[in-house]
Amino acid sequence: REEKQLELTLEALISQVADLKNSLVSFIYKLENEYDRLAWPSVLDSFALLSGQLNTLNKVLKHEKTPLLRNQVIIPLVLSPDRDEEIMRQTEGRVPVFSHEVVPDHLRTKPDPEVEEQEKQLITDAARISPDVAQKQIQSLNKMCSNLLEKISKEERESESGGLRQNKQTFNPADTNALVAAVAFGKGLSNRRPPGSGGSVQSGQPGAGAIIAGASGMQQVPMSGAPAQQQPMLAGVQMAQAGQPGK
């Protein structure tokens, strides 16, 4: 019965490890060949998939029906420095020979002595902490994590709002182009004069004058028989005759 249970456990572990290996191969392929168009959400999805598969593998190892694999001893029956095609096929080309050099690494059921010593030290330190102290440390760590998440969220919101402000358009390109065309080329301007700008100024009206349509069109034309007087011509508008009141 124990052998049957061990066999089922090994089959489940092999299946989980195969799925994990395929996910790692796919993720490495993305990093090596699609790095130029790889988006961060896709990387997070790959990490989430790997994390879920590792958790499932740990659940299988920690299941109550799973035998303690560390108590199982594996003894190599044949060691040879020659190339073994069967080993190559089972390991997908990673292990070409099954010799004295690779056996301690591939058949090890326990971690390295240094790692095992560090694990024991951590377990001893954790056992010394009382439940109340551990709960306080957990609450302190959760508070620090919450504050850090709030700061990160605030910075993300500020950066997004700053980007929106920078990208917001504060003018109308059509209006700007129309204004430039009107100033530079007179496009869209009307040729009609405003009321009261045409014809001669009537006499007898104090303060009567003509509306100047353009100062650059001012010309002075001398009058015959009156050399000391000049009659101004403002943009084609004839001013009042000399000698008339209300000039």
XYZ file of N, CA and C in Angstrom:
741
model
N 0.825 -1.215 0.000
C 0.000 0.000 0.000
C 0.857 1.263 0.000
N 1.915 1.268 0.764
C 2.799 2.432 0.796
C 3.479 2.630 -0.555
N 3.839 1.513 -1.198
C 4.475 1.642 -2.511
C 3.497 2.216 -3.531
N 2.225 1.791 -3.448
C 1.230 2.316 -4.364
C 1.010 3.810 -4.125
N 0.944 4.196 -2.873
C 0.759 5.605 -2.544
C 1.956 6.441 -2.994
N 3.138 5.895 -2.828
C 4.334 6.597 -3.280
C 4.345 6.735 -4.801
N 3.899 5.703 -5.479
C 3.858 5.766 -6.941
C 2.867 6.829 -7.421
N 1.696 6.896 -6.802
C 0.710 7.913 -7.179
C 1.233 9.322 -6.889
N 1.907 9.449 -5.757
C 2.467 10.760 -5.412
C 3.516 11.195 -6.425
N 4.364 10.277 -6.826
C 5.398 10.607 -7.811
C 4.781 10.996 -9.151
N 3.710 10.294 -9.544
C 3.041 10.646 -10.801
C 2.450 12.057 -10.739
N 1.824 12.384 -9.595
C 1.274 13.735 -9.445
C 2.378 14.787 -9.457
N 3.494 14.491 -8.795
C 4.605 15.449 -8.771
C 5.209 15.624 -10.159
N 5.345 14.540 -10.890
C 5.902 14.629 -12.240
C 4.999 15.475 -13.134
N 3.680 15.295 -13.001
C 2.738 16.086 -13.796
C 2.830 17.569 -13.440
N 2.879 17.877 -12.137
C 2.971 19.282 -11.723
C 4.283 19.909 -12.173
N 5.379 19.176 -12.058
C 6.681 19.701 -12.466
C 6.725 19.903 -13.980
N 6.065 19.022 -14.734
C 6.035 19.182 -16.193
C 5.284 20.460 -16.583
N 4.149 20.707 -15.917
C 3.418 21.941 -16.192
C 4.248 23.177 -15.830
N 4.936 23.102 -14.702
C 5.782 24.220 -14.288
C 6.918 24.445 -15.273
N 7.485 23.367 -15.764
C 8.583 23.481 -16.733
C 8.096 24.109 -18.038
N 6.909 23.707 -18.513
C 6.376 24.293 -19.740
C 6.114 25.787 -19.574
N 5.607 26.176 -18.413
C 5.367 27.608 -18.165
C 6.678 28.388 -18.144
N 7.712 27.805 -17.524
C 9.021 28.472 -17.501
C 9.607 28.599 -18.901
N 9.468 27.536 -19.698
C 9.987 27.585 -21.071
C 9.268 28.661 -21.874
N 7.947 28.754 -21.728
C 7.180 29.769 -22.452
C 7.580 31.177 -22.011
N 7.778 31.354 -20.708
C 8.144 32.685 -20.201
C 9.550 33.079 -20.666
N 10.474 32.153 -20.627
C 11.836 32.438 -21.097
C 11.839 32.750 -22.589
N 11.009 32.049 -23.348
C 10.912 32.332 -24.785
C 10.408 33.758 -25.027
N 9.415 34.178 -24.235
C 8.927 35.556 -24.366
C 10.020 36.566 -24.064
N 10.779 36.317 -23.001
C 11.823 37.265 -22.618
C 12.930 37.343 -23.661
N 13.226 36.238 -24.313
C 14.338 36.208 -25.253
C 13.950 36.644 -26.660
N 12.695 36.440 -27.073
C 12.303 36.684 -28.457
C 11.243 37.766 -28.620
N 10.523 38.100 -27.554
C 9.452 39.090 -27.668
C 9.668 40.250 -26.703
N 10.923 40.496 -26.324
C 11.204 41.546 -25.347
C 10.874 42.933 -25.877
N 10.933 43.139 -27.198
C 10.694 44.468 -27.751
C 9.225 44.854 -27.737
N 8.318 43.888 -27.714
C 6.880 44.182 -27.694
C 6.188 43.542 -26.500
N 6.973 43.160 -25.494
C 6.414 42.523 -24.308
C 5.863 43.580 -23.369
N 4.602 43.435 -22.987
C 3.948 44.395 -22.091
C 4.038 43.898 -20.648
N 4.017 44.854 -19.731
C 4.134 44.512 -18.323
C 2.971 43.646 -17.828
N 1.711 43.875 -18.243
C 0.638 42.959 -17.813
C 0.880 41.516 -18.224
N 1.480 41.299 -19.392
C 1.784 39.936 -19.816
C 2.836 39.298 -18.903
N 3.828 40.088 -18.491
C 4.845 39.569 -17.562
C 4.205 39.213 -16.221
N 3.303 40.067 -15.741
C 2.617 39.782 -14.480
C 1.764 38.525 -14.583
N 1.120 38.317 -15.721
C 0.327 37.095 -15.915
C 1.217 35.857 -15.861
N 2.402 35.938 -16.469
C 3.314 34.793 -16.435
C 3.793 34.520 -15.011
N 4.089 35.578 -14.262
C 4.492 35.398 -12.870
C 3.353 34.807 -12.044
N 2.133 35.263 -12.277
C 0.991 34.730 -11.539
C 0.783 33.246 -11.844
N 0.964 32.863 -13.114
C 0.825 31.451 -13.476
C 1.890 30.600 -12.786
N 3.133 31.075 -12.795
C 4.208 30.330 -12.138
C 3.974 30.238 -10.631
N 3.512 31.318 -10.028
C 3.244 31.302 -8.594
C 2.136 30.322 -8.249
N 1.079 30.292 -9.054
C -0.004 29.343 -8.795
C 0.443 27.897 -8.936
N 1.271 27.619 -9.935
C 1.752 26.246 -10.113
C 2.694 25.830 -8.980
N 3.516 26.759 -8.488
C 4.376 26.441 -7.348
C 3.549 26.179 -6.087
N 2.488 26.962 -5.889
C 1.621 26.721 -4.736
C 0.934 25.363 -4.825
N 0.508 25.000 -6.023
C -0.115 23.684 -6.202
C 0.883 22.568 -5.921
N 2.125 22.748 -6.360
C 3.150 21.746 -6.093
C 3.422 21.627 -4.597
N 3.450 22.744 -3.902
C 3.655 22.694 -2.447
C 2.484 22.031 -1.733
N 1.276 22.257 -2.231
C 0.119 21.602 -1.633
C 0.199 20.088 -1.793
N 0.663 19.649 -2.956
C 0.819 18.199 -3.159
C 1.863 17.639 -2.208
N 2.950 18.374 -2.010
C 4.004 17.890 -1.116
C 3.546 17.884 0.347
N 2.704 18.862 0.716
C 2.279 18.963 2.105
C 0.982 18.223 2.387
N 0.458 17.526 1.404
C -0.795 16.804 1.617
C -0.597 15.686 2.631
N -1.652 15.417 3.378
C -1.530 14.413 4.439
C -1.310 13.010 3.891
N -1.756 12.749 2.681
C -1.558 11.417 2.100
C -0.227 11.278 1.376
N 0.514 12.375 1.277
C 1.809 12.307 0.607
C 2.857 11.778 1.582
N 3.531 10.715 1.234
C 4.574 10.189 2.136
C 5.755 11.146 2.211
N 6.512 11.048 3.294
C 7.689 11.902 3.451
C 8.784 11.435 2.499
N 9.005 12.243 1.489
C 9.991 11.858 0.482
C 11.410 11.921 1.023
N 11.619 12.726 2.084
C 12.971 12.825 2.630
C 13.394 11.531 3.321
N 12.420 10.709 3.644
C 12.754 9.425 4.259
C 13.070 8.341 3.230
N 12.852 8.651 1.967
C 13.127 7.675 0.916
C 14.584 7.798 0.470
N 15.241 6.685 0.389
C 16.652 6.634 -0.007
C 16.738 6.075 -1.421
N 17.445 6.799 -2.285
C 17.625 6.367 -3.668
C 19.074 5.953 -3.846
N 19.243 4.732 -4.296
C 20.588 4.190 -4.489
C 20.799 3.951 -5.977
N 21.797 4.558 -6.568
C 22.056 4.288 -7.993
C 22.575 2.870 -8.190
N 22.014 2.225 -9.176
C 22.427 0.849 -9.442
C 23.609 0.779 -10.399
N 23.655 1.686 -11.357
C 24.729 1.669 -12.344
C 25.264 3.088 -12.505
N 26.565 3.249 -12.397
C 27.237 4.518 -12.650
C 28.257 4.306 -13.757
N 28.191 5.152 -14.765
C 29.086 4.970 -15.901
C 29.447 6.333 -16.472
N 30.713 6.531 -16.834
C 31.109 7.799 -17.468
C 30.727 7.875 -18.934
N 30.174 6.784 -19.494
C 29.814 6.773 -20.910
C 28.453 7.441 -21.130
N 28.248 7.887 -22.333
C 26.988 8.546 -22.705
C 25.845 7.538 -22.691
N 24.745 7.918 -22.077
C 23.580 7.038 -21.958
C 22.420 7.690 -22.714
N 21.971 7.060 -23.788
C 20.905 7.612 -24.606
C 19.569 7.622 -23.876
N 19.314 6.637 -23.035
C 18.060 6.583 -22.295
C 17.987 7.732 -21.283
N 19.090 7.987 -20.618
C 19.129 9.128 -19.702
C 18.943 10.441 -20.464
N 19.554 10.532 -21.647
C 19.394 11.721 -22.475
C 17.926 11.938 -22.859
N 17.237 10.848 -23.185
C 15.828 10.972 -23.589
C 14.951 11.376 -22.403
N 15.162 10.787 -21.243
C 14.332 11.089 -20.082
C 14.580 12.499 -19.530
N 15.788 12.971 -19.660
C 16.117 14.312 -19.155
C 16.094 15.377 -20.243
N 15.615 15.019 -21.459
C 15.523 15.956 -22.583
C 16.871 16.583 -22.911
N 17.904 15.755 -22.845
C 19.231 16.192 -23.244
C 20.012 16.952 -22.198
N 19.486 17.075 -20.975
C 20.191 17.846 -19.952
C 21.285 17.037 -19.259
N 21.081 15.729 -19.127
C 22.067 14.875 -18.442
C 22.542 13.817 -19.446
N 23.729 14.003 -20.000
C 24.200 13.010 -20.993
C 24.749 11.742 -20.360
N 25.325 11.841 -19.160
C 25.927 10.669 -18.502
C 25.445 10.626 -17.059
N 25.456 9.438 -16.510
C 25.064 9.230 -15.110
C 26.305 8.717 -14.385
N 27.138 9.685 -13.965
C 28.432 9.331 -13.395
C 28.494 9.797 -11.943
N 29.677 9.574 -11.338
C 29.880 9.977 -9.945
C 29.789 11.490 -9.765
N 29.963 12.253 -10.833
C 29.946 13.708 -10.724
C 28.539 14.270 -10.590
N 27.568 13.684 -11.304
C 26.213 14.231 -11.321
C 25.290 13.561 -10.324
N 25.641 12.369 -9.843
C 24.739 11.644 -8.939
C 24.470 12.407 -7.645
N 25.458 13.008 -6.971
C 25.162 13.721 -5.719
C 24.195 14.901 -5.890
N 24.163 15.487 -7.075
C 23.258 16.611 -7.302
C 21.856 16.160 -7.694
N 21.758 15.150 -8.544
C 20.457 14.750 -9.078
C 19.705 13.779 -8.163
N 20.381 13.082 -7.306
C 19.709 12.131 -6.421
C 19.652 12.640 -4.986
N 19.919 13.877 -4.777
C 19.877 14.418 -3.420
C 18.430 14.601 -2.978
N 18.100 14.121 -1.803
C 16.756 14.266 -1.229
C 16.730 15.300 -0.114
N 17.860 15.900 0.199
C 17.938 16.918 1.240
C 18.703 18.109 0.680
N 18.460 19.280 1.212
C 19.207 20.455 0.725
C 20.676 20.390 1.117
N 21.417 21.372 0.652
C 22.830 21.465 1.023
C 22.977 21.607 2.531
N 24.070 21.140 3.093
C 24.249 21.260 4.550
C 24.165 22.699 5.049
N 24.706 23.654 4.275
C 24.630 25.055 4.693
C 23.186 25.544 4.705
N 22.435 25.178 3.674
C 21.024 25.580 3.611
C 20.225 24.918 4.722
N 20.510 23.669 4.971
C 19.795 22.961 6.034
C 20.087 23.585 7.401
N 21.328 24.006 7.609
C 21.681 24.644 8.882
C 20.961 25.991 9.036
N 20.893 26.767 7.960
C 20.176 28.035 8.017
C 18.685 27.826 8.263
N 18.117 26.799 7.671
C 16.695 26.508 7.891
C 16.427 26.141 9.347
N 17.312 25.346 9.929
C 17.151 24.992 11.344
C 17.258 26.225 12.237
N 18.169 27.137 11.907
C 18.323 28.346 12.703
C 17.065 29.218 12.633
N 16.484 29.327 11.433
C 15.257 30.104 11.283
C 14.104 29.481 12.063
N 14.016 28.168 12.045
C 12.954 27.497 12.798
C 13.135 27.723 14.294
N 14.378 27.693 14.758
C 14.642 27.923 16.188
C 14.293 29.354 16.585
N 14.667 30.332 15.740
C 14.341 31.725 16.045
C 12.834 31.970 16.033
N 12.132 31.314 15.122
C 10.682 31.488 15.067
C 9.998 30.873 16.290
N 10.557 29.791 16.819
C 9.947 29.148 17.985
C 10.118 29.984 19.254
N 11.118 30.854 19.282
C 11.348 31.684 20.459
C 10.362 32.845 20.577
N 9.739 33.220 19.491
C 8.828 34.368 19.500
C 7.478 33.930 20.051
N 6.968 34.696 20.991
C 5.656 34.394 21.577
C 4.551 34.780 20.595
N 3.354 34.208 20.734
C 2.253 34.547 19.809
C 1.889 36.022 19.817
N 1.920 36.665 21.000
C 1.579 38.087 21.057
C 2.581 38.937 20.287
N 3.866 38.645 20.473
C 4.906 39.397 19.750
C 4.791 39.146 18.246
N 4.511 37.904 17.875
C 4.368 37.591 16.452
C 3.176 38.333 15.846
N 2.071 38.417 16.614
C 0.899 39.134 16.114
C 1.191 40.617 15.948
N 1.927 41.211 16.890
C 2.294 42.621 16.776
C 3.191 42.857 15.556
N 4.121 41.958 15.344
C 4.995 42.103 14.174
C 4.202 41.974 12.873
N 3.233 41.075 12.864
C 2.403 40.916 11.665
C 1.592 42.182 11.405
N 1.001 42.750 12.465
C 0.230 43.984 12.305
C 1.116 45.140 11.844
N 2.327 45.232 12.406
C 3.251 46.290 11.985
C 3.637 46.139 10.513
N 3.899 44.903 10.104
C 4.259 44.671 8.708
C 3.089 44.989 7.780
N 1.866 44.609 8.178
C 0.693 44.922 7.356
C 0.488 46.426 7.241
N 0.733 47.153 8.333
C 0.587 48.604 8.295
C 1.615 49.240 7.354
N 2.848 48.765 7.438
C 3.873 49.284 6.534
C 3.519 49.004 5.082
N 3.028 47.814 4.816
C 2.647 47.465 3.440
C 1.480 48.335 2.961
N 0.507 48.589 3.851
C -0.628 49.433 3.472
C -0.176 50.860 3.165
N 0.713 51.412 3.992
C 1.224 52.759 3.730
C 1.995 52.825 2.418
N 2.776 51.790 2.165
C 3.531 51.760 0.915
C 2.600 51.682 -0.291
N 1.547 50.873 -0.188
C 0.591 50.778 -1.289
C -0.145 52.099 -1.512
N -0.480 52.800 -0.424
C -1.133 54.095 -0.564
C -0.221 55.107 -1.261
N 1.064 55.113 -0.893
C 2.000 56.035 -1.545
C 2.139 55.715 -3.028
N 2.227 54.430 -3.339
C 2.365 54.049 -4.752
C 1.120 54.448 -5.537
N -0.061 54.206 -4.957
C -1.308 54.578 -5.637
C -1.404 56.086 -5.829
N -0.986 56.851 -4.807
C -1.036 58.308 -4.907
C -0.105 58.805 -6.005
N 1.099 58.250 -6.068
C 2.032 58.667 -7.109
C 1.510 58.310 -8.500
N 0.863 57.150 -8.617
C 0.312 56.771 -9.912
C -0.807 57.724 -10.328
N -1.677 58.083 -9.360
C -2.750 59.019 -9.697
C -2.190 60.381 -10.079
N -1.183 60.865 -9.339
C -0.593 62.167 -9.663
C 0.090 62.154 -11.023
N 0.770 61.069 -11.331
C 1.432 60.993 -12.640
C 0.415 60.938 -13.770
N -0.696 60.210 -13.543
C -1.729 60.148 -14.578
C -2.398 61.511 -14.774
N -2.709 62.206 -13.668
C -3.325 63.525 -13.795
C -2.364 64.528 -14.435
N -1.064 64.450 -14.084
C -0.082 65.333 -14.717
C 0.038 65.074 -16.204
N -0.011 63.804 -16.590
C 0.036 63.492 -18.011
C -1.186 63.987 -18.758
N -2.358 63.896 -18.097
C -3.571 64.412 -18.737
C -3.503 65.923 -18.902
N -2.972 66.628 -17.873
C -2.852 68.075 -17.987
C -1.892 68.473 -19.096
N -0.818 67.733 -19.239
C 0.146 68.072 -20.284
C -0.408 67.791 -21.674
N -1.192 66.737 -21.796
C -1.717 66.366 -23.109
C -2.999 67.110 -23.468
N -3.605 67.851 -22.521
C -4.849 68.553 -22.791
C -4.579 69.735 -23.726
N -5.384 69.861 -24.779
C -5.201 70.915 -25.770
C -5.917 72.173 -25.299
N -5.210 73.292 -25.273
C -5.752 74.539 -24.753
C -6.088 75.533 -25.858
N -6.082 75.123 -27.110
C -6.410 76.031 -28.203
C -7.059 75.229 -29.325
N -7.696 76.012 -30.239
C -8.337 75.407 -31.391
C -7.451 75.630 -32.613
N -6.879 74.587 -33.201
C -5.975 74.787 -34.355
C -6.657 75.487 -35.524
N -7.947 75.238 -35.750
C -8.635 75.878 -36.876
C -8.731 77.388 -36.675
N -9.071 77.789 -35.433
C -9.140 79.229 -35.159
C -7.766 79.881 -35.288
N -6.735 79.207 -34.818
C -5.383 79.762 -34.925
C -4.960 79.927 -36.377
N -5.220 78.933 -37.204
C -4.857 79.035 -38.619
C -5.648 80.135 -39.317
N -6.942 80.282 -38.965
C -7.739 81.346 -39.579
C -7.225 82.726 -39.185
N -6.829 82.883 -37.911
C -6.304 84.169 -37.455
C -4.983 84.511 -38.144
N -4.091 83.521 -38.270
C -2.812 83.759 -38.949
C -3.037 84.119 -40.415
N -3.974 83.424 -41.069
C -4.245 83.717 -42.478
C -4.847 85.105 -42.648
N -5.688 85.519 -41.709
C -6.288 86.854 -41.800
C -5.248 87.945 -41.600
N -4.331 87.777 -40.637
C -3.316 88.794 -40.361
C -2.277 88.858 -41.474
N -1.849 87.704 -41.966
C -0.753 87.673 -42.933
C -1.227 87.939 -44.361
N -2.397 87.392 -44.744
C -2.823 87.469 -46.145
C -4.176 88.152 -46.321
N -4.805 88.582 -45.220
C -6.106 89.229 -45.332
C -7.219 88.283 -45.728
N -7.036 87.025 -45.525
C -8.035 86.031 -45.915
C -9.254 86.135 -45.018
N -10.446 86.222 -45.661
C -11.679 86.240 -44.901
C -12.117 87.619 -44.452
N -11.341 88.679 -44.725
C -11.717 90.029 -44.307
C -12.679 90.656 -45.326
N -13.624 91.477 -44.863
C -14.621 92.105 -45.733
C -14.060 93.399 -46.330
N -14.429 93.724 -47.611
C -13.991 94.941 -48.292
C -14.960 96.102 -48.094
N -16.068 95.896 -47.428
C -17.053 96.967 -47.252
C -16.578 97.968 -46.199
N -16.830 99.287 -46.484
C -16.479 100.315 -45.531
C -17.600 100.440 -44.515
N -17.293 100.838 -43.335
C -18.351 101.048 -42.342
C -19.207 102.238 -42.695
N -20.443 102.306 -42.222
C -21.342 103.436 -42.562
C -20.745 104.769 -42.145
N -20.942 105.797 -43.038
C -20.478 107.153 -42.735
C -19.076 107.439 -43.205
N -18.394 106.420 -43.802
C -17.017 106.653 -44.231
C -16.929 107.177 -45.648
N -17.971 107.033 -46.459
C -17.920 107.463 -47.850
C -18.532 108.835 -48.049
N -18.175 109.531 -49.169
C -18.744 110.845 -49.510
C -18.058 111.968 -48.774
N -18.385 113.193 -49.166
C -17.772 114.368 -48.544
C -18.460 114.700 -47.247
N -17.741 115.367 -46.413
C -18.268 115.774 -45.117
C -19.144 116.990 -45.309
N -20.338 116.952 -44.788
C -21.250 118.066 -44.950
C -20.790 119.245 -44.109
N -21.008 120.447 -44.651
C -20.623 121.666 -43.938
C -21.655 122.015 -42.895
N -21.225 122.785 -41.956
C -22.133 123.222 -40.919
C -22.220 122.261 -39.756
N -21.540 121.190 -39.818
C -21.559 120.239 -38.711
C -20.262 120.373 -37.941
N -20.302 120.873 -36.748
C -19.059 121.022 -35.982
C -18.471 119.681 -35.630
N -17.175 119.605 -35.792
C -16.487 118.358 -35.439
C -16.680 117.242 -36.436
N -17.188 117.561 -37.636
C -17.412 116.506 -38.626
C -16.076 116.052 -39.180
N -15.950 114.818 -39.457
C -14.721 114.265 -40.006
C -15.005 112.976 -40.732
N -13.998 112.416 -41.280
C -14.132 111.162 -42.023
C -13.493 110.036 -41.232
N -14.050 108.861 -41.343
C -13.497 107.666 -40.692
C -12.321 107.176 -41.519
N -11.212 107.064 -40.871
C -9.985 106.676 -41.589
C -9.998 105.175 -41.777
N -10.005 104.719 -43.039
C -9.980 103.278 -43.304
C -8.587 102.733 -43.328
N -7.609 103.604 -43.635
C -6.232 103.135 -43.626
C -5.294 104.304 -43.584
N -4.468 104.401 -42.567
C -3.580 105.550 -42.447
C -2.522 105.550 -43.518
N -2.175 104.386 -44.031
C -1.121 104.316 -45.041
C -1.559 104.890 -46.374
N -2.864 105.051 -46.579
C -3.351 105.602 -47.859
C -3.476 107.102 -47.859
N -2.934 107.777 -46.859
C -3.053 109.245 -46.760
C -2.175 109.906 -47.834
N -2.780 110.822 -48.589
C -2.074 111.593 -49.614
C -2.472 113.061 -49.489
N -1.579 113.934 -49.857
C -1.834 115.375 -49.851
C -1.755 115.888 -51.285
N -2.847 116.478 -51.772
C -2.923 116.992 -53.146
C -3.068 118.510 -53.087
N -2.156 119.301 -53.697
C -2.250 120.769 -53.653
C -3.448 121.282 -54.439
N -4.111 122.293 -53.933
C -5.275 122.909 -54.575
C -4.789 124.014 -55.523
N -5.457 124.162 -56.667
C -5.124 125.230 -57.607
C -5.656 126.558 -57.087
N -4.814 127.590 -57.141
C -5.219 128.903 -56.665
C -5.085 129.049 -55.170
N -4.739 128.061 -54.479
C -4.568 128.142 -53.022
C -3.334 127.366 -52.646
N -2.151 127.907 -52.926
C -0.913 127.153 -52.674
C -0.654 126.929 -51.214
N -1.159 127.792 -50.335
C -0.856 127.617 -48.917
C -1.741 126.588 -48.265
N -2.770 126.170 -49.003
C -3.692 125.196 -48.420
C -3.555 123.862 -49.129
N -3.680 122.857 -48.413
C -3.619 121.509 -48.952
C -4.859 120.750 -48.525
N -5.340 119.946 -49.416
C -6.536 119.152 -49.124
C -6.122 117.690 -48.896
N -6.352 117.195 -47.743
C -5.935 115.802 -47.490
C -6.905 114.815 -48.112
N -6.357 113.746 -48.578
C -7.147 112.630 -49.107
C -6.852 111.403 -48.242
N -7.841 111.034 -47.491
C -7.650 109.913 -46.567
C -8.348 108.700 -47.131
N -7.560 107.809 -47.672
C -8.067 106.527 -48.172
C -9.171 106.727 -49.191
N -8.991 107.732 -50.096
C -9.987 107.933 -51.140
C -11.195 108.702 -50.714
N -11.216 109.211 -49.504
C -12.370 109.957 -49.005
C -12.039 111.441 -49.086
N -12.810 112.210 -49.820
C -12.539 113.635 -49.999
C -12.973 114.386 -48.749
N -12.037 115.177 -48.218
C -12.328 115.932 -47.011
C -13.120 117.199 -47.391
N -13.555 117.959 -46.419
C -14.342 119.188 -46.674
C -13.488 120.244 -47.376
N -14.151 121.065 -48.182
C -13.436 122.092 -48.917
C -12.846 123.116 -47.955
N -11.705 123.714 -48.398
C -11.044 124.701 -47.555
C -11.915 125.938 -47.415
N -11.916 126.482 -46.288
C -12.704 127.680 -46.032
C -14.076 127.390 -45.455
N -14.522 126.138 -45.523
C -15.817 125.790 -44.967
C -15.694 125.559 -43.480
N -16.660 126.026 -42.736
C -16.598 125.835 -41.301
C -16.824 124.353 -40.932
N -16.340 124.031 -39.761
C -16.526 122.649 -39.279
C -15.611 121.641 -39.921
N -14.417 122.097 -40.242
C -13.459 121.214 -40.896
C -13.102 120.057 -39.993
